[in-house]
Amino acid sequence: MNKINDILDSLQGRQPKIKDSWDLTESILKKVEEQQAAGLSNNILASRSSQETPSSSFPAGTHKRKASLWRWAAAAAIIIAAGLGATIYQSQTSQQKGESGSLTSETNQSHLRDTTVSPRRQADTSARIAQDDLTQEPSRPVKSVRTTACPTTTFSKKEMAASENNGQPARKPRNNEDLKPGQSTMPAEPVAEEQPMALSSVPQDVTETDPRFDAYAHIEKEMREIHSRGEKVEALVAEITKP
Amino acid sequence: MTQIDHTIITRCQAGDRDAFRLVVERCQAMVFSIALKMLADEDEAKDIVQETFLRVWQHIGKYDPRRSFTTWLYAIASRLCLDRLRSSTRIVALPEDEAVMQRFASADGQLELENREWAAIVRLLAEGLSPKQHLVFTLCQLEGLSSQEAEEATGLTAKQIKSNLFAARQTIRERLRHMGYE
């Protein structure tokens, strides 16, 4: 038989056999009895409900009305409880928000404290400012200088030129990558002592009658002024860096 | 299709357990047949038989005597089988199932099939069918129900029965064609 239709037709109407050894009748009836004993059968439940008598003396509709009232009361109680809960939750949340706000402000303050300039750095900075503007009074208060807290501060070429010593060429500003945390582009130690300047710049062969004498004298005067300013700066630095 | 006398049903509705015993004895083979052909598993089929008759006993009071009792029985069993099919894994044919089919075909359909052979043939035929297609094929093709009886048993419309049966037959033909049948 190679025809598909024949195969399907020959399967039609055939019933598998239930072996005698496992006839299901008894087990099914046993389960039915168990159900009847448990009172789960619809027949039994139906008959019981039809035989039931009212347990109280209330009229038929009274139970329904009372049940309805109780339901409404329960619903109202749930709504009120939910509203109260929401109010309490809101107040607690707002309190917590206030607390967290004060914490934030404290954190900000601590951040400000962290950025306070160390004395050493203050000295470096004030020296740099003094070198930038030598005409100002040396007793300029250091307190006003507190804006260079960032450890990776880089300086402009002008600042670098002002910080160089011994007439060495100005160093190129280093990249932030080259700097370690806490390291500044300023020299770590105070500028080394300069060599004593030769104050007498007038050549010996130039006399007072020589027309070049005035020019040499002017240059000498200027050099003396510069030297005196340098001394003032050194004194200022020494005063500031004094422990 | 097994016919049950109306008086037996009436006695069952009155709570007569002897009448119910008669119903179980006469109809359990029919329920077992559809359950085995749907689930391809003997133990699960027996579970379905028990559950079906428990439902019958519970709801016999709601049975409408104007309808066919066996169709009502098919409806309960079909719903239970569909639930079991949907909750379990899909039916998959085993390699040895083809040998069973070949043996059945070579005997010109005269071979008396054991339950495990029935399960093998069902696995082979039903693999790839949706639960609904499987149910319609089982009722109409294997159990031999008419379209109207299948409609009552499944709750599907005539058009749905027709389309599901057509799709199931196409799938099965394709499968058997791959196995060398014409």
Short mmCIF file of C-alpha atoms in Angstrom, two decimals:
data_model
loop_
_atom_site.label_atom_id
_atom_site.label_comp_id
_atom_site.label_asym_id
_atom_site.label_seq_id
_atom_site.Cartn_x
_atom_site.Cartn_y
_atom_site.Cartn_z
CA MET A 1 0.00 0.00 0.00
CA ASN A 2 1.84 3.02 -1.29
CA LYS A 3 -1.07 5.40 -1.73
CA ILE A 4 -1.32 8.15 0.84
CA ASN A 5 -5.11 8.20 0.64
CA ASP A 6 -5.26 4.45 1.31
CA ILE A 7 -3.09 4.80 4.37
CA LEU A 8 -5.23 7.62 5.77
CA ASP A 9 -8.46 5.78 4.99
CA SER A 10 -7.24 2.62 6.64
CA LEU A 11 -6.48 4.62 9.81
CA GLN A 12 -10.00 6.07 9.91
CA GLY A 13 -12.42 4.68 12.45
CA ARG A 14 -9.87 2.49 14.21
CA GLN A 15 -9.81 2.70 17.96
CA PRO A 16 -6.88 1.87 20.17
CA LYS A 17 -7.62 -0.76 22.75
CA ILE A 18 -7.91 -0.19 26.44
CA LYS A 19 -6.36 -3.20 28.13
CA ASP A 20 -8.55 -5.07 30.59
CA SER A 21 -5.84 -4.82 33.21
CA TRP A 22 -6.27 -1.09 33.44
CA ASP A 23 -9.98 -0.59 33.03
CA LEU A 24 -10.51 2.97 34.12
CA THR A 25 -14.09 2.59 35.27
CA GLU A 26 -13.29 1.74 38.88
CA SER A 27 -10.69 4.45 39.30
CA ILE A 28 -13.03 7.04 37.79
CA LEU A 29 -15.91 5.99 40.05
CA LYS A 30 -13.59 6.06 43.05
CA LYS A 31 -12.64 9.63 42.25
CA VAL A 32 -16.28 10.52 41.81
CA GLU A 33 -16.99 9.13 45.28
CA GLU A 34 -14.13 11.17 46.72
CA GLN A 35 -15.55 14.26 45.12
CA GLN A 36 -18.97 13.53 46.49
CA ALA A 37 -17.51 13.06 49.96
CA ALA A 38 -15.74 16.41 49.64
CA GLY A 39 -18.98 18.00 48.48
CA LEU A 40 -17.47 19.24 45.24
CA SER A 41 -20.03 17.73 42.94
CA ASN A 42 -22.31 20.21 41.25
CA ASN A 43 -25.30 17.99 41.82
CA ILE A 44 -24.70 17.83 45.53
CA LEU A 45 -23.94 21.54 45.78
CA ALA A 46 -27.07 22.36 43.82
CA SER A 47 -29.24 20.18 46.02
CA ARG A 48 -27.67 21.61 49.18
CA SER A 49 -28.24 25.18 48.07
CA SER A 50 -31.88 24.43 47.28
CA GLN A 51 -32.42 22.93 50.74
CA GLU A 52 -30.70 25.73 52.62
CA THR A 53 -32.83 27.92 54.86
CA PRO A 54 -31.98 31.49 55.78
CA SER A 55 -29.94 31.51 58.98
CA SER A 56 -31.29 34.82 60.23
CA SER A 57 -34.64 36.51 60.47
CA PHE A 58 -33.75 39.36 58.08
CA PRO A 59 -35.92 39.79 55.00
CA ALA A 60 -34.44 38.62 51.70
CA GLY A 61 -33.16 42.01 50.49
CA THR A 62 -31.64 43.13 53.78
CA HIS A 63 -28.53 40.98 53.48
CA LYS A 64 -27.79 42.43 50.08
CA ARG A 65 -28.19 46.01 51.25
CA LYS A 66 -26.03 45.40 54.32
CA ALA A 67 -23.34 43.75 52.22
CA SER A 68 -23.43 46.65 49.79
CA LEU A 69 -23.03 49.17 52.63
CA TRP A 70 -20.11 47.25 54.07
CA ARG A 71 -18.46 47.17 50.66
CA TRP A 72 -18.82 50.94 50.27
CA ALA A 73 -17.47 51.53 53.77
CA ALA A 74 -14.47 49.31 53.09
CA ALA A 75 -13.75 51.08 49.81
CA ALA A 76 -13.94 54.50 51.48
CA ALA A 77 -11.58 53.35 54.25
CA ILE A 78 -9.07 52.10 51.68
CA ILE A 79 -9.18 55.40 49.77
CA ILE A 80 -8.69 57.45 52.95
CA ALA A 81 -5.79 55.25 54.04
CA ALA A 82 -4.18 55.56 50.61
CA GLY A 83 -4.52 59.37 50.74
CA LEU A 84 -3.00 59.53 54.21
CA GLY A 85 -0.17 57.29 53.14
CA ALA A 86 0.55 59.46 50.13
CA THR A 87 0.60 62.63 52.28
CA ILE A 88 2.99 61.09 54.81
CA TYR A 89 5.21 59.83 52.05
CA GLN A 90 5.32 63.26 50.41
CA SER A 91 6.25 65.00 53.66
CA GLN A 92 8.95 62.44 54.36
CA THR A 93 10.32 62.80 50.88
CA SER A 94 10.48 66.59 51.14
CA GLN A 95 12.26 66.31 54.49
CA GLN A 96 14.78 63.96 53.03
CA LYS A 97 15.29 66.33 50.14
CA GLY A 98 16.00 69.18 52.58
CA GLU A 99 18.55 67.06 54.41
CA SER A 100 20.25 66.04 51.25
CA GLY A 101 20.36 69.69 50.19
CA SER A 102 22.21 70.69 53.32
CA LEU A 103 24.59 67.80 52.77
CA THR A 104 25.25 69.10 49.30
CA SER A 105 26.05 72.54 50.58
CA GLU A 106 28.43 71.02 53.11
CA THR A 107 30.09 69.09 50.36
CA ASN A 108 30.50 72.24 48.38
CA GLN A 109 32.09 73.92 51.36
CA SER A 110 34.46 71.07 51.87
CA HIS A 111 35.33 71.31 48.22
CA LEU A 112 36.15 74.96 48.77
CA ARG A 113 38.26 74.04 51.75
CA ASP A 114 40.09 71.52 49.65
CA THR A 115 40.96 74.18 47.13
CA THR A 116 42.58 76.45 49.70
CA VAL A 117 46.03 77.43 48.50
CA SER A 118 48.92 76.01 50.46
CA PRO A 119 51.41 78.55 51.91
CA ARG A 120 54.15 77.40 49.55
CA ARG A 121 51.94 77.86 46.56
CA GLN A 122 50.77 81.20 47.84
CA ALA A 123 54.39 82.29 48.04
CA ASP A 124 55.10 81.21 44.50
CA THR A 125 52.02 82.91 43.20
CA SER A 126 52.62 86.15 45.03
CA ALA A 127 56.19 86.20 43.82
CA ARG A 128 55.00 85.77 40.30
CA ILE A 129 52.54 88.61 40.65
CA ALA A 130 55.16 90.82 42.16
CA GLN A 131 57.47 90.14 39.27
CA ASP A 132 54.70 90.95 36.85
CA ASP A 133 53.96 94.30 38.40
CA LEU A 134 57.00 95.70 40.16
CA THR A 135 55.52 99.13 40.58
CA GLN A 136 52.99 97.96 43.14
CA GLU A 137 53.55 98.11 46.83
CA PRO A 138 55.48 95.11 48.15
CA SER A 139 53.06 94.75 51.05
CA ARG A 140 50.27 93.64 48.80
CA PRO A 141 48.04 91.31 50.82
CA VAL A 142 48.39 87.69 49.91
CA LYS A 143 44.85 86.99 51.08
CA SER A 144 43.44 88.29 47.84
CA VAL A 145 45.32 85.65 45.86
CA ARG A 146 43.37 82.42 46.04
CA THR A 147 42.36 81.55 42.55
CA THR A 148 45.14 79.16 41.52
CA ALA A 149 44.13 76.05 43.32
CA CYS A 150 44.20 73.76 40.33
CA PRO A 151 47.34 71.62 40.48
CA THR A 152 47.63 71.44 36.71
CA THR A 153 47.69 75.14 36.11
CA THR A 154 49.74 76.23 33.10
CA PHE A 155 51.17 79.68 32.70
CA SER A 156 51.39 81.97 29.75
CA LYS A 157 54.60 82.66 27.94
CA LYS A 158 54.83 85.98 29.65
CA GLU A 159 54.59 84.37 33.05
CA MET A 160 57.17 81.82 32.11
CA ALA A 161 59.51 84.54 30.94
CA ALA A 162 59.05 86.36 34.21
CA SER A 163 59.87 83.25 36.19
CA GLU A 164 63.11 82.43 34.42
CA ASN A 165 66.34 83.10 36.21
CA ASN A 166 69.96 83.90 35.38
CA GLY A 167 69.06 85.18 31.97
CA GLN A 168 68.38 81.72 30.68
CA PRO A 169 66.02 81.51 27.73
CA ALA A 170 62.40 81.18 28.60
CA ARG A 171 61.30 77.58 28.80
CA LYS A 172 58.43 76.45 26.74
CA PRO A 173 55.30 75.93 28.74
CA ARG A 174 54.97 72.30 29.57
CA ASN A 175 51.91 70.40 28.70
CA ASN A 176 49.58 69.33 31.42
CA GLU A 177 50.44 65.75 30.53
CA ASP A 178 54.01 66.32 31.68
CA LEU A 179 52.94 67.56 35.05
CA LYS A 180 52.34 65.34 37.99
CA PRO A 181 49.44 66.13 40.29
CA GLY A 182 50.40 68.96 42.61
CA GLN A 183 53.30 70.04 40.41
CA SER A 184 53.38 73.56 39.08
CA THR A 185 55.19 75.05 36.15
CA MET A 186 56.79 77.49 38.53
CA PRO A 187 60.28 76.62 39.78
CA ALA A 188 60.07 74.66 42.99
CA GLU A 189 62.75 76.62 44.80
CA PRO A 190 63.12 80.39 45.00
CA VAL A 191 65.15 81.94 42.24
CA ALA A 192 68.86 81.52 42.81
CA GLU A 193 70.81 84.55 43.90
CA GLU A 194 71.91 86.70 41.03
CA GLN A 195 75.49 87.60 40.43
CA PRO A 196 76.33 91.12 41.73
CA MET A 197 75.81 93.59 38.98
CA ALA A 198 78.64 95.86 37.84
CA LEU A 199 77.13 99.17 38.78
CA SER A 200 79.80 101.33 37.20
CA SER A 201 79.16 100.94 33.54
CA VAL A 202 81.01 104.11 32.49
CA PRO A 203 84.28 103.20 30.85
CA GLN A 204 87.36 104.62 32.44
CA ASP A 205 88.44 106.43 29.31
CA VAL A 206 85.21 108.43 29.21
CA THR A 207 85.53 111.65 31.17
CA GLU A 208 82.86 114.07 32.24
CA THR A 209 83.59 116.29 29.27
CA ASP A 210 83.03 113.45 26.86
CA PRO A 211 79.64 113.72 25.09
CA ARG A 212 79.02 109.99 25.73
CA PHE A 213 79.30 110.54 29.50
CA ASP A 214 75.64 111.55 29.97
CA ALA A 215 74.39 108.52 28.15
CA TYR A 216 76.56 106.18 30.20
CA ALA A 217 75.44 107.97 33.39
CA HIS A 218 71.79 107.50 32.45
CA ILE A 219 72.32 103.83 31.80
CA GLU A 220 74.06 103.48 35.13
CA LYS A 221 71.20 105.21 36.92
CA GLU A 222 68.68 102.92 35.34
CA MET A 223 70.69 99.88 36.26
CA ARG A 224 70.89 100.99 39.88
CA GLU A 225 67.14 101.45 40.00
CA ILE A 226 66.61 97.99 38.57
CA HIS A 227 69.02 96.57 41.09
CA SER A 228 67.26 98.26 43.97
CA ARG A 229 63.93 96.91 42.76
CA GLY A 230 65.41 93.47 42.61
CA GLU A 231 66.54 93.82 46.18
CA LYS A 232 63.07 94.89 47.19
CA VAL A 233 61.59 91.86 45.49
CA GLU A 234 64.04 89.57 47.19
CA ALA A 235 63.17 91.10 50.53
CA LEU A 236 59.49 90.63 49.81
CA VAL A 237 60.02 87.00 48.85
CA ALA A 238 62.08 86.40 51.95
CA GLU A 239 59.37 87.95 54.09
CA ILE A 240 56.63 85.86 52.53
CA THR A 241 58.48 82.58 52.61
CA LYS A 242 59.48 83.11 56.21
CA PRO A 243 57.91 80.22 58.15
CA MET B 1 -19.98 6.76 17.26
CA THR B 2 -21.14 5.27 20.55
CA GLN B 3 -24.72 6.07 21.38
CA ILE B 4 -25.99 6.40 24.93
CA ASP B 5 -29.60 5.93 25.79
CA HIS B 6 -31.28 9.12 26.97
CA THR B 7 -32.71 7.43 30.05
CA ILE B 8 -29.19 6.60 31.25
CA ILE B 9 -28.24 10.27 31.02
CA THR B 10 -31.37 11.26 32.91
CA ARG B 11 -30.47 8.80 35.65
CA CYS B 12 -26.96 10.22 35.79
CA GLN B 13 -28.41 13.70 36.17
CA ALA B 14 -30.41 12.41 39.11
CA GLY B 15 -27.17 11.24 40.75
CA ASP B 16 -27.39 7.53 39.86
CA ARG B 17 -23.86 6.17 40.04
CA ASP B 18 -24.75 2.83 38.41
CA ALA B 19 -25.98 4.70 35.38
CA PHE B 20 -22.78 6.67 35.35
CA ARG B 21 -20.78 3.43 35.50
CA LEU B 22 -22.56 2.36 32.33
CA VAL B 23 -21.61 5.60 30.64
CA VAL B 24 -17.95 5.21 31.60
CA GLU B 25 -17.82 1.59 30.46
CA ARG B 26 -19.33 2.39 27.09
CA CYS B 27 -17.55 5.64 26.32
CA GLN B 28 -14.07 5.32 27.82
CA ALA B 29 -12.63 3.64 24.69
CA MET B 30 -13.88 6.50 22.57
CA VAL B 31 -12.34 9.10 24.88
CA PHE B 32 -9.12 7.14 25.15
CA SER B 33 -8.95 6.93 21.36
CA ILE B 34 -9.12 10.66 20.80
CA ALA B 35 -6.75 11.31 23.71
CA LEU B 36 -4.11 8.89 22.42
CA LYS B 37 -4.42 10.23 18.88
CA MET B 38 -4.05 13.77 20.17
CA LEU B 39 -1.26 13.32 22.71
CA ALA B 40 0.60 10.27 21.32
CA ASP B 41 1.22 9.10 24.87
CA GLU B 42 -0.61 6.26 26.59
CA ASP B 43 -0.28 7.51 30.16
CA GLU B 44 -1.34 11.03 29.30
CA ALA B 45 -4.28 9.62 27.39
CA LYS B 46 -5.40 7.70 30.48
CA ASP B 47 -5.16 10.89 32.53
CA ILE B 48 -7.36 12.63 30.01
CA VAL B 49 -9.94 9.83 30.20
CA GLN B 50 -10.18 10.15 33.97
CA GLU B 51 -10.36 13.92 33.87
CA THR B 52 -13.00 13.88 31.13
CA PHE B 53 -15.36 11.64 33.07
CA LEU B 54 -14.88 13.61 36.25
CA ARG B 55 -15.91 16.71 34.32
CA VAL B 56 -18.87 14.83 32.91
CA TRP B 57 -20.01 13.85 36.40
CA GLN B 58 -19.52 17.41 37.69
CA HIS B 59 -21.38 19.07 34.83
CA ILE B 60 -23.93 16.43 33.86
CA GLY B 61 -26.60 18.72 35.26
CA LYS B 62 -25.79 21.32 32.58
CA TYR B 63 -25.99 18.83 29.70
CA ASP B 64 -28.65 19.73 27.17
CA PRO B 65 -30.49 16.47 26.19
CA ARG B 66 -31.28 17.92 22.75
CA ARG B 67 -27.59 17.64 21.83
CA SER B 68 -25.73 14.42 21.15
CA PHE B 69 -24.14 13.13 24.35
CA THR B 70 -21.09 11.73 22.56
CA THR B 71 -20.49 15.06 20.81
CA TRP B 72 -20.66 16.72 24.20
CA LEU B 73 -18.17 14.14 25.47
CA TYR B 74 -15.90 14.83 22.49
CA ALA B 75 -16.06 18.55 23.24
CA ILE B 76 -14.89 18.04 26.82
CA ALA B 77 -12.12 15.63 25.83
CA SER B 78 -10.99 17.84 22.92
CA ARG B 79 -10.68 20.89 25.17
CA LEU B 80 -8.66 18.95 27.73
CA CYS B 81 -6.38 17.54 25.02
CA LEU B 82 -5.83 20.98 23.49
CA ASP B 83 -4.94 22.42 26.90
CA ARG B 84 -2.50 19.57 27.50
CA LEU B 85 -0.96 19.97 24.03
CA ARG B 86 -0.50 23.72 24.45
CA SER B 87 1.08 23.36 27.87
CA SER B 88 3.49 20.59 26.87
CA THR B 89 6.17 20.39 24.20
CA ARG B 90 5.29 19.88 20.55
CA ILE B 91 4.94 16.38 19.16
CA VAL B 92 8.13 15.27 17.42
CA ALA B 93 8.51 12.11 15.34
CA LEU B 94 11.15 9.59 16.39
CA PRO B 95 13.45 7.78 13.91
CA GLU B 96 11.80 4.42 14.61
CA ASP B 97 8.31 5.77 13.84
CA GLU B 98 8.89 5.43 10.08
CA ALA B 99 9.42 1.69 10.47
CA VAL B 100 6.03 1.36 12.18
CA MET B 101 4.36 3.22 9.34
CA GLN B 102 6.10 1.05 6.75
CA ARG B 103 4.94 -2.10 8.54
CA PHE B 104 1.36 -0.80 8.68
CA ALA B 105 1.41 0.18 4.98
CA SER B 106 2.93 -3.11 3.86
CA ALA B 107 0.18 -5.05 5.66
CA ASP B 108 -2.43 -3.16 3.63
CA GLY B 109 -3.90 -1.68 6.77
CA GLN B 110 -4.83 -5.09 8.15
CA LEU B 111 -2.30 -4.90 10.97
CA GLU B 112 -3.79 -4.69 14.43
CA LEU B 113 -2.07 -1.70 15.98
CA GLU B 114 -0.81 -1.71 19.52
CA ASN B 115 -1.13 1.50 21.50
CA ARG B 116 2.59 2.26 21.18
CA GLU B 117 2.25 1.78 17.40
CA TRP B 118 -0.65 4.18 17.38
CA ALA B 119 1.50 6.67 19.24
CA ALA B 120 4.29 6.23 16.67
CA ILE B 121 1.95 6.82 13.74
CA VAL B 122 0.39 9.86 15.41
CA ARG B 123 3.85 11.34 16.07
CA LEU B 124 4.74 10.81 12.44
CA LEU B 125 1.55 12.37 11.10
CA ALA B 126 1.09 15.20 13.60
CA GLU B 127 4.62 16.59 13.63
CA GLY B 128 4.46 20.12 12.30
CA LEU B 129 0.71 20.53 12.76
CA SER B 130 -0.72 23.25 14.96
CA PRO B 131 -2.83 22.00 17.91
CA LYS B 132 -5.99 23.13 16.15
CA GLN B 133 -5.07 21.41 12.87
CA HIS B 134 -4.15 18.31 14.82
CA LEU B 135 -7.52 18.30 16.59
CA VAL B 136 -9.54 18.78 13.41
CA PHE B 137 -7.54 16.08 11.60
CA THR B 138 -8.02 13.68 14.50
CA LEU B 139 -11.76 14.26 14.76
CA CYS B 140 -12.58 14.32 11.03
CA GLN B 141 -9.98 12.01 9.52
CA LEU B 142 -9.09 9.53 12.24
CA GLU B 143 -12.30 9.45 14.30
CA GLY B 144 -14.58 9.91 11.31
CA LEU B 145 -16.77 12.71 12.69
CA SER B 146 -18.89 14.65 10.24
CA SER B 147 -18.22 18.33 9.70
CA GLN B 148 -21.25 19.29 11.78
CA GLU B 149 -20.20 17.03 14.65
CA ALA B 150 -16.71 18.47 14.50
CA GLU B 151 -18.17 21.97 14.61
CA GLU B 152 -20.14 21.12 17.74
CA ALA B 153 -17.20 19.39 19.37
CA THR B 154 -14.65 22.09 18.67
CA GLY B 155 -16.76 25.24 18.55
CA LEU B 156 -15.17 26.15 15.20
CA THR B 157 -17.15 27.25 12.14
CA ALA B 158 -17.54 25.03 9.08
CA LYS B 159 -15.10 27.21 7.18
CA GLN B 160 -12.52 26.94 9.93
CA ILE B 161 -12.94 23.19 10.08
CA LYS B 162 -12.49 22.95 6.31
CA SER B 163 -9.40 25.16 6.17
CA ASN B 164 -7.73 23.48 9.17
CA LEU B 165 -8.43 20.03 7.76
CA PHE B 166 -7.09 21.03 4.34
CA ALA B 167 -3.88 22.47 5.82
CA ALA B 168 -3.38 19.39 8.00
CA ARG B 169 -3.86 17.02 5.08
CA GLN B 170 -1.44 19.00 2.93
CA THR B 171 1.25 18.85 5.59
CA ILE B 172 0.74 15.14 6.17
CA ARG B 173 0.73 14.35 2.44
CA GLU B 174 3.98 16.25 2.02
CA ARG B 175 5.53 14.31 4.86
CA LEU B 176 4.40 10.94 3.54
CA ARG B 177 5.55 11.89 0.04
CA HIS B 178 9.02 12.51 1.42
CA MET B 179 8.90 9.02 2.89
CA GLY B 180 8.27 7.54 -0.55
CA TYR B 181 4.48 7.22 -0.60
CA GLU B 182 2.46 8.51 -3.53
#
